[in-house]
Short mmCIF file of C-alpha atoms in Angstrom, two decimals:
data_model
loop_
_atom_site.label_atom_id
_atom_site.label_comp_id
_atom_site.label_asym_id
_atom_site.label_seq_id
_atom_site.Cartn_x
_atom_site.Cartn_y
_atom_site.Cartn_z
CA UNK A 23 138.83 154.52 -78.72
CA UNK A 24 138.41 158.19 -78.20
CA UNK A 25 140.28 160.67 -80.71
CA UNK A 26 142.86 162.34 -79.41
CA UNK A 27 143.37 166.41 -80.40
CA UNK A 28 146.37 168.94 -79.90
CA UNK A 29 146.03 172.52 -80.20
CA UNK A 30 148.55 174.89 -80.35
CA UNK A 31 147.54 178.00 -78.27
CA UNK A 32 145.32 176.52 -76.40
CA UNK A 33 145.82 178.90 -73.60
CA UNK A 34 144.17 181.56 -75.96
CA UNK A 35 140.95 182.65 -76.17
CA UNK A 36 139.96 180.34 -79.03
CA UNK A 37 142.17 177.38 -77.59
CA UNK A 38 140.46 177.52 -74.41
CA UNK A 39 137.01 177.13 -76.43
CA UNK A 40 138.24 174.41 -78.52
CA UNK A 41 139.78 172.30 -75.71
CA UNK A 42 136.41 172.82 -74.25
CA UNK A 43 134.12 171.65 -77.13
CA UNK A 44 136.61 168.74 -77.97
CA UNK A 45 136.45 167.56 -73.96
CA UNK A 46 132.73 167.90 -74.48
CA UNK A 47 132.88 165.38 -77.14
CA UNK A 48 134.89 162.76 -75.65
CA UNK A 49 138.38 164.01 -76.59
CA UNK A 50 142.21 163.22 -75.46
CA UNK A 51 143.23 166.75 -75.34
CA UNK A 52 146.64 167.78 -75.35
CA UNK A 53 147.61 171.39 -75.39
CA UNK A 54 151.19 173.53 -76.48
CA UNK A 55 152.38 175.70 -74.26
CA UNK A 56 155.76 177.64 -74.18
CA UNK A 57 157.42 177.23 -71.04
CA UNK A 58 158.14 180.28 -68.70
CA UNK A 59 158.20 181.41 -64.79
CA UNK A 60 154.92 182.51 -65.18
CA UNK A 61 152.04 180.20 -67.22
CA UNK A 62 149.21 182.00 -68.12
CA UNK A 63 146.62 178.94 -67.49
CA UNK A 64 143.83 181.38 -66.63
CA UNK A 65 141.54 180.69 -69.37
CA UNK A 66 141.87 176.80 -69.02
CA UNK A 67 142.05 176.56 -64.98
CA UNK A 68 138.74 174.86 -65.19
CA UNK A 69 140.05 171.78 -67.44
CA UNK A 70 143.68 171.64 -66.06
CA UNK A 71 143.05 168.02 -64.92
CA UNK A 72 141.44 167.33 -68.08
CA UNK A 73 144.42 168.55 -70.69
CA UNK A 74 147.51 167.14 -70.81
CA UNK A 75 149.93 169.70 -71.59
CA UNK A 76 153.11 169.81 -73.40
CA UNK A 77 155.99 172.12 -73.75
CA UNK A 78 156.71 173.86 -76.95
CA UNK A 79 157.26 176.61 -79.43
CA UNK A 80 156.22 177.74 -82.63
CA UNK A 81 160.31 178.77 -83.43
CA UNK A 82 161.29 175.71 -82.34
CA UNK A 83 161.07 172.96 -85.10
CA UNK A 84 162.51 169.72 -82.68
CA UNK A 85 160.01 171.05 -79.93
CA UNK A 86 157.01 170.68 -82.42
CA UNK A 87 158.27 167.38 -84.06
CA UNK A 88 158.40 166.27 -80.22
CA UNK A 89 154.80 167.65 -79.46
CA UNK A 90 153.52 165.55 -82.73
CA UNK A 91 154.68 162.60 -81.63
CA UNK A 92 154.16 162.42 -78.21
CA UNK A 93 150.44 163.46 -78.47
CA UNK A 94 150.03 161.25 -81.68
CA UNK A 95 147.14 163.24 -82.51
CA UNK A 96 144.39 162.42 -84.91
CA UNK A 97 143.81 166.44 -85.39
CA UNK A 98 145.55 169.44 -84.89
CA UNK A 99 144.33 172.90 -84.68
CA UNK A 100 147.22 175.84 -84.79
CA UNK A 101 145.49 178.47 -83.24
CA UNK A 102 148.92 179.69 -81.72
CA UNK A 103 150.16 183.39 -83.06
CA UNK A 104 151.23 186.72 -82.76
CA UNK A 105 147.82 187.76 -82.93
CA UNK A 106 147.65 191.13 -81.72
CA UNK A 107 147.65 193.40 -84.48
CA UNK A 108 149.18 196.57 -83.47
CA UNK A 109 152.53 194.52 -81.49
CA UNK A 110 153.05 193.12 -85.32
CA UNK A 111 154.02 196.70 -85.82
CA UNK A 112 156.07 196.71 -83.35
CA UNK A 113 157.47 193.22 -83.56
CA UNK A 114 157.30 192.47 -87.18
CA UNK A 115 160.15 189.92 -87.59
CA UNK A 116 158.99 188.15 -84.50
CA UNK A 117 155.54 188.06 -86.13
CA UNK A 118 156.54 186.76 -89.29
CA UNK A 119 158.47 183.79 -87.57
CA UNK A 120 155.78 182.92 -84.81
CA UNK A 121 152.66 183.30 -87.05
CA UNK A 122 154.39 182.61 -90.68
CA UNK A 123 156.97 180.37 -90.23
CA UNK A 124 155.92 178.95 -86.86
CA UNK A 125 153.17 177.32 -89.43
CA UNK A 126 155.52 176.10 -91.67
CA UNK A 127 157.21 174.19 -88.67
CA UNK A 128 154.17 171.91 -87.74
CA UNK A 129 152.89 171.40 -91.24
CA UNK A 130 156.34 169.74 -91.46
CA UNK A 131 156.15 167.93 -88.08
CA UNK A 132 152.54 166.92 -89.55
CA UNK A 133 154.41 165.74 -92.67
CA UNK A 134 157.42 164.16 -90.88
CA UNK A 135 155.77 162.55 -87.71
CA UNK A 136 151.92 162.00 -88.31
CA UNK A 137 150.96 162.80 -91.96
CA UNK A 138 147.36 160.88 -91.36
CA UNK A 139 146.55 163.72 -88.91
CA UNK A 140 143.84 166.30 -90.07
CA UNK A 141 145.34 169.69 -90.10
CA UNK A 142 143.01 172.97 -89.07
CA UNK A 143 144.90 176.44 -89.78
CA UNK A 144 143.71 179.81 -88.37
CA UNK A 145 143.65 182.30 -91.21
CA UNK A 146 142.04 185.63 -90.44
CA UNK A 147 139.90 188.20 -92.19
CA UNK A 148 142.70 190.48 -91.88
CA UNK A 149 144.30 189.21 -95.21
CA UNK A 150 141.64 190.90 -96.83
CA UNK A 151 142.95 194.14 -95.52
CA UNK A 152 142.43 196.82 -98.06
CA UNK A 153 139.04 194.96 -99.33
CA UNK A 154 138.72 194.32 -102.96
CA UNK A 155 135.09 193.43 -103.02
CA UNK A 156 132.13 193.35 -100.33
CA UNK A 157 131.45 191.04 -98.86
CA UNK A 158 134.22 189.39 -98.77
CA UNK A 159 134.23 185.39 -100.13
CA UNK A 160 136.95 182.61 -100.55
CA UNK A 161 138.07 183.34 -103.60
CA UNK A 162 138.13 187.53 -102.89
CA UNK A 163 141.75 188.76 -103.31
CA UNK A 164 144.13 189.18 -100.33
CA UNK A 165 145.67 193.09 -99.58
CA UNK A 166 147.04 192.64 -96.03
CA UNK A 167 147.64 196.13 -93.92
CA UNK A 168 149.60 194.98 -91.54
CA UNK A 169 152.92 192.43 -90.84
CA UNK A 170 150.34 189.97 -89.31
CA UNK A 171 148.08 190.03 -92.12
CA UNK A 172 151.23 189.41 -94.08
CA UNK A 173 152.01 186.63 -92.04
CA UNK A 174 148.42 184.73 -92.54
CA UNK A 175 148.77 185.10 -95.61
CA UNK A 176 151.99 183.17 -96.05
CA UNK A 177 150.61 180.81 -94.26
CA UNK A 178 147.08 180.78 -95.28
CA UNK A 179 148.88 179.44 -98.60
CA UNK A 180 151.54 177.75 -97.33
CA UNK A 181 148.32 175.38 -95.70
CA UNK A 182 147.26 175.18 -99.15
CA UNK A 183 150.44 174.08 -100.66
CA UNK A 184 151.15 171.52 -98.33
CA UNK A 185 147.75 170.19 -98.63
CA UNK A 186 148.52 170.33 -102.57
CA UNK A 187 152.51 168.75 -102.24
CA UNK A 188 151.86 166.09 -99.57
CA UNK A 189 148.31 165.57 -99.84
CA UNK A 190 147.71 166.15 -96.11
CA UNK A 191 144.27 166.46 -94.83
CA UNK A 192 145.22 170.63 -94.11
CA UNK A 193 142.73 173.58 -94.05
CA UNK A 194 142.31 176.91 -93.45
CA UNK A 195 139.59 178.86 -91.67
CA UNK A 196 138.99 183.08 -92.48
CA UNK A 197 138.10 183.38 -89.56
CA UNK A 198 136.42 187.25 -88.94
CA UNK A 199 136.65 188.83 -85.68
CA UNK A 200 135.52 186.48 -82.71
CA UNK A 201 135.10 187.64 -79.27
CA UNK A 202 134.18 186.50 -75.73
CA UNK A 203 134.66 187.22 -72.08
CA UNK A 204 138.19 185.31 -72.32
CA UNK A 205 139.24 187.65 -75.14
CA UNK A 206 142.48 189.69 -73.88
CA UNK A 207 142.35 193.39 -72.48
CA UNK A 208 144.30 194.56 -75.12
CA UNK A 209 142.25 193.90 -77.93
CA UNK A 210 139.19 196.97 -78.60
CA UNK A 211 135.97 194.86 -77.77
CA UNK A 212 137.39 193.78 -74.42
CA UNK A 213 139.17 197.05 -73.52
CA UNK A 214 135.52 198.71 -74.24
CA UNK A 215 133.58 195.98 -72.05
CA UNK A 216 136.42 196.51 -69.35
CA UNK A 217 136.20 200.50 -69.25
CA UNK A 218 132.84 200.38 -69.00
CA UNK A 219 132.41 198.03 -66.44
CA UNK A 220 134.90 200.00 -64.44
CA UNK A 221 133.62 203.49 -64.84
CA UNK A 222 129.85 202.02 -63.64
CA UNK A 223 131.70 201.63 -60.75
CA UNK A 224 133.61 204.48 -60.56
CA UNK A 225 137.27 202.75 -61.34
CA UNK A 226 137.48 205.16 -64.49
CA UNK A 227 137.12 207.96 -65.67
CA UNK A 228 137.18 207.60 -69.36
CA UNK A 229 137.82 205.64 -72.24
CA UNK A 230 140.39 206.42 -75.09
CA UNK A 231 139.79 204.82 -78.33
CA UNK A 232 141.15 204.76 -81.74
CA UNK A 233 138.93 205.03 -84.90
CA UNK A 234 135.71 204.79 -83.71
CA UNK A 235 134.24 204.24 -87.32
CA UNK A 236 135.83 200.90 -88.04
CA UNK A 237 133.55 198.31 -89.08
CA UNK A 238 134.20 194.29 -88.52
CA UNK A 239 131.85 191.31 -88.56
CA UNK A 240 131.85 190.39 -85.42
CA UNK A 241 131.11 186.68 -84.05
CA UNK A 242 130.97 184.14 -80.40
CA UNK A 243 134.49 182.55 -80.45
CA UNK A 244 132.54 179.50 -78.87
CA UNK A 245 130.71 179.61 -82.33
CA UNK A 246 133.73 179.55 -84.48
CA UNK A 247 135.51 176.82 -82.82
CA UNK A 248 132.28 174.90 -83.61
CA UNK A 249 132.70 175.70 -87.51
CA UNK A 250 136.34 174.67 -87.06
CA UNK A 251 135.97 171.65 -85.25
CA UNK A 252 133.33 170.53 -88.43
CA UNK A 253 136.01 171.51 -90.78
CA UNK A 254 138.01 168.60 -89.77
CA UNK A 255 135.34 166.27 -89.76
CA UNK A 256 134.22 166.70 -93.20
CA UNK A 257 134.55 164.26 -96.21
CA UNK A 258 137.60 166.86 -98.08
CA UNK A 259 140.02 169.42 -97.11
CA UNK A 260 138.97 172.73 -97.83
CA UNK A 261 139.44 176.59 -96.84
CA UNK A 262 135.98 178.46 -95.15
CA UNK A 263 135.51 181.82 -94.22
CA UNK A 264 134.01 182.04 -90.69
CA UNK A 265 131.90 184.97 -90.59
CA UNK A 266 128.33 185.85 -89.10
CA UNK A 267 127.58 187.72 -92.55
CA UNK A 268 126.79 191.52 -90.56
CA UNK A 269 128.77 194.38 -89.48
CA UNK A 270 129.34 196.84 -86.87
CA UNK A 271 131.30 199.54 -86.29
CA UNK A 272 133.47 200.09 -83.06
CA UNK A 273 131.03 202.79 -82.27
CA UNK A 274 127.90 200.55 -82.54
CA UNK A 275 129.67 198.03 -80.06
CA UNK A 276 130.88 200.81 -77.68
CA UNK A 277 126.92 202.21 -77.35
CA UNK A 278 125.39 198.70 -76.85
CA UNK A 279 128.47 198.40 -74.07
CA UNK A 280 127.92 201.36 -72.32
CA UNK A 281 124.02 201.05 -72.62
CA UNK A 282 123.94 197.76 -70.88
CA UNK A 283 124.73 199.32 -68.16
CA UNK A 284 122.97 202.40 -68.26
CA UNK A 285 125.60 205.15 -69.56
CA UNK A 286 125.94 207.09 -71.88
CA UNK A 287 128.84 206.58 -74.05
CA UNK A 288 129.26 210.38 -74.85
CA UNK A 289 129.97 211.25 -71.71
CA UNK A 290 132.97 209.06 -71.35
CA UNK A 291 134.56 208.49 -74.83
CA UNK A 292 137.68 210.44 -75.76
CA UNK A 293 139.42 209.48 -79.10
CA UNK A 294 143.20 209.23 -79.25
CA UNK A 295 144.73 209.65 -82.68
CA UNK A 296 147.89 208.09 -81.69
CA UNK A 297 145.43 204.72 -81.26
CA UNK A 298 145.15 204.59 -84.75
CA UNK A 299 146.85 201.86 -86.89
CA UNK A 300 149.80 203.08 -89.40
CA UNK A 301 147.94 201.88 -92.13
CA UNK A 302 144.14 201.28 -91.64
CA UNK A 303 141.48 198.88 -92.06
CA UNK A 304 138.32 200.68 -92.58
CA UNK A 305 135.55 197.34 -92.84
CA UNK A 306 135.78 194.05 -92.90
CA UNK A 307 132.69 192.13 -93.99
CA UNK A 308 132.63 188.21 -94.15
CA UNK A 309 130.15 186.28 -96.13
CA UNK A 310 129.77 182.91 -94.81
CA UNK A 311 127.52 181.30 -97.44
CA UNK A 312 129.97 178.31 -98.35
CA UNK A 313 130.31 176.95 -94.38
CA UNK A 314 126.25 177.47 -93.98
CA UNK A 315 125.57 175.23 -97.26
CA UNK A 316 128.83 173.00 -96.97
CA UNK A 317 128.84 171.88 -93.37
CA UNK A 318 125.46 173.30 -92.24
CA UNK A 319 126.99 175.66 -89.55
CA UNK A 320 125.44 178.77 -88.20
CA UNK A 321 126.65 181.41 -85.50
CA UNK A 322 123.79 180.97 -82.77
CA UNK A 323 125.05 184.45 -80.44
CA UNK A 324 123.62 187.54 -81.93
CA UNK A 325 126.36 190.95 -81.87
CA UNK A 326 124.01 192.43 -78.88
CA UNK A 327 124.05 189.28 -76.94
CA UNK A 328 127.96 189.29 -77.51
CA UNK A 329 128.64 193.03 -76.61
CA UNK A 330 126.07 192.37 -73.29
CA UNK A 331 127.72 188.79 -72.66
CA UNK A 332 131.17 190.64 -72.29
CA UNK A 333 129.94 194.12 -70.69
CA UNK A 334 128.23 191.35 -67.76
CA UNK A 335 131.41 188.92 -66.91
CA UNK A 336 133.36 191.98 -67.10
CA UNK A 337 131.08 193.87 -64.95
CA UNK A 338 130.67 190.75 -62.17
CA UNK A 339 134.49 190.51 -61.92
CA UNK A 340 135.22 193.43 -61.39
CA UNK A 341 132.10 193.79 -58.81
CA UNK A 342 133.51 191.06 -56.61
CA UNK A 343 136.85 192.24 -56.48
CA UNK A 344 138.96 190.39 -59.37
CA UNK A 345 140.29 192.82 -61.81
CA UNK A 346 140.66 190.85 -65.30
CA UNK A 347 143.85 192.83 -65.84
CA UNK A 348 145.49 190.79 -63.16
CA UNK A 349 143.42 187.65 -63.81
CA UNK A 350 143.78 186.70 -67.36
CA UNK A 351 147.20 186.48 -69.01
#
């Protein structure tokens, strides 16, 4: 009998990955999405006869108890947030009870409705915030800079203590920054792939960044669902950081951009001061050791082979007349 799978978010970038590897390997897929006039199905249009999707929320505890029982899932990856850094600013409260709490909610519809289910959490490297050590490891301590690092954290351990309490099958993955073509407009990497694309062809003039001397480790979200999908299949629960091990700085990934298609960066770069964060993060720098020896996964796309991967789709899209701003939700 084939396993059956929900993720929360799948209509994400890293959702729309994950229902695609799971398909790929024979699973019943079912999918959360929040119902409104307008679904943003873009990134999963190809497997919309494949997924079976089901309405929820992360604020709404009944909806997620509903959601669990329905899809009677043998796994269940949250990769549902408030993701966006700078909105958590904005929207702190909201981020707290989407990407805090709105954990807390299906760890107890886990508990309630299917407590045999094997539990995959989406931490992020930006716990690590203000880094205490480099690189950073599992057991390197969190300094969040933000109210959505906050919120991973609280539910980075609220994973473990669950796991702990009710000894459910629940882990977390760091997961470092991940990127792709399906990878929203308003995050940096795809804003730079976008604005370049669209200056080559004379759409744009320029491109105004932030802090241009930021450094991340940078990594295929096609890759990381990979490493999270193993996570689950392994023997114990554990936490992994999901890294490539390397970083870059915003700069570095701006030049490769821009050089793909035969600019010069220089020429079209202006930096914005009022794009920089209220409270920095100046590197973050993942060291993936303990996923590599534990569960034998490696990243297989290189940083320059990401940056030109993104800089192309961008570049064909926009060449035949779809503009991703209107295309992906």
């Amino acid at each position: 009998m084939a396993k059956k799978a929900l993720i929360t978010g799948i209509t994400g970038q890293d959702g729309s990955y994950m229902a695609d590897l799971l398909l790929e390997k024979g699973y019943k897929v079912y999918g959360l999405i929040r119902h409104s006039s307008h679904e943003p199905t873009d990134r999963i249009h190809h497997i919309l006869n494949r997924v079976t999707l089901l309405n929820g929320d992360l604020t709404d505890q009944s909806s997620l108890d509903e959601a669990v029982r329905v899809s009677d899932p043998d796994e269940i990856y949250n990769l549902a947030a408030q993701s966006f850094v700078p909105v958590s600013w904005e929207q702190p409260i909201l981020t707290g009870d989407v990407t805090g709490l709105g954990l807390t909610r299906i760890l107890e519809a886990v508990r309630r409705v299917k407590p045999t289910a094997r539990f995959y959490q989406a931490s992020s490297s930006e716990m690590f915030g203000k880094v205490q050590e480099v690189p950073q490891t599992e057991k390197t301590p969190f300094y969040p800079r933000s109210p959505y690092g906050v919120s991973k954290v609280y539910g980075h351990y609220m994973t473990i203590n669950y796991r702990e309490s009710y000894n459910l099958f629940a882990c977390s993955g760091i997961c470092f920054n991940h990127e792709s073509p399906r990878r929203g407009l308003e995050f940096v990497t795809r804003k730079i792939t976008y604005y370049a694309a669209k200056i080559k062809l004379g759409l744009e003039k320029e491109l105004p960044l932030g802090n241009l001397d930021a450094e991340r480790d940078w990594g295929f979200a096609g890759d990381y669902v990979e490493a999270m999908w193993k996570m689950l299949q392994a023997d114990k629960a554990d936490d992994f950081i999901i890294a490539t091990g390397e970083t870059h700085s915003v700069r570095e990934f701006v030049q490769i951009a821009f050089e793909a298609l035969e600019l010069d960066y220089k020429k079209y770069v202006r930096v914005d001061p009022q794009l920089f964060r209220p409270a920095e993060v100046d590197q973050l720098l993942g060291s993936p050791a303990k996923i590599k020896k534990a569960l034998r996964w490696e990243p297989k796309v290189s940083f320059k082979e990401l940056v030109k991967m993104m800089v192309e789709s961008d570049f064909k899209l926009l060449k035949s007349g779809k503009d991703p701003a209107l295309a992906v939700s």
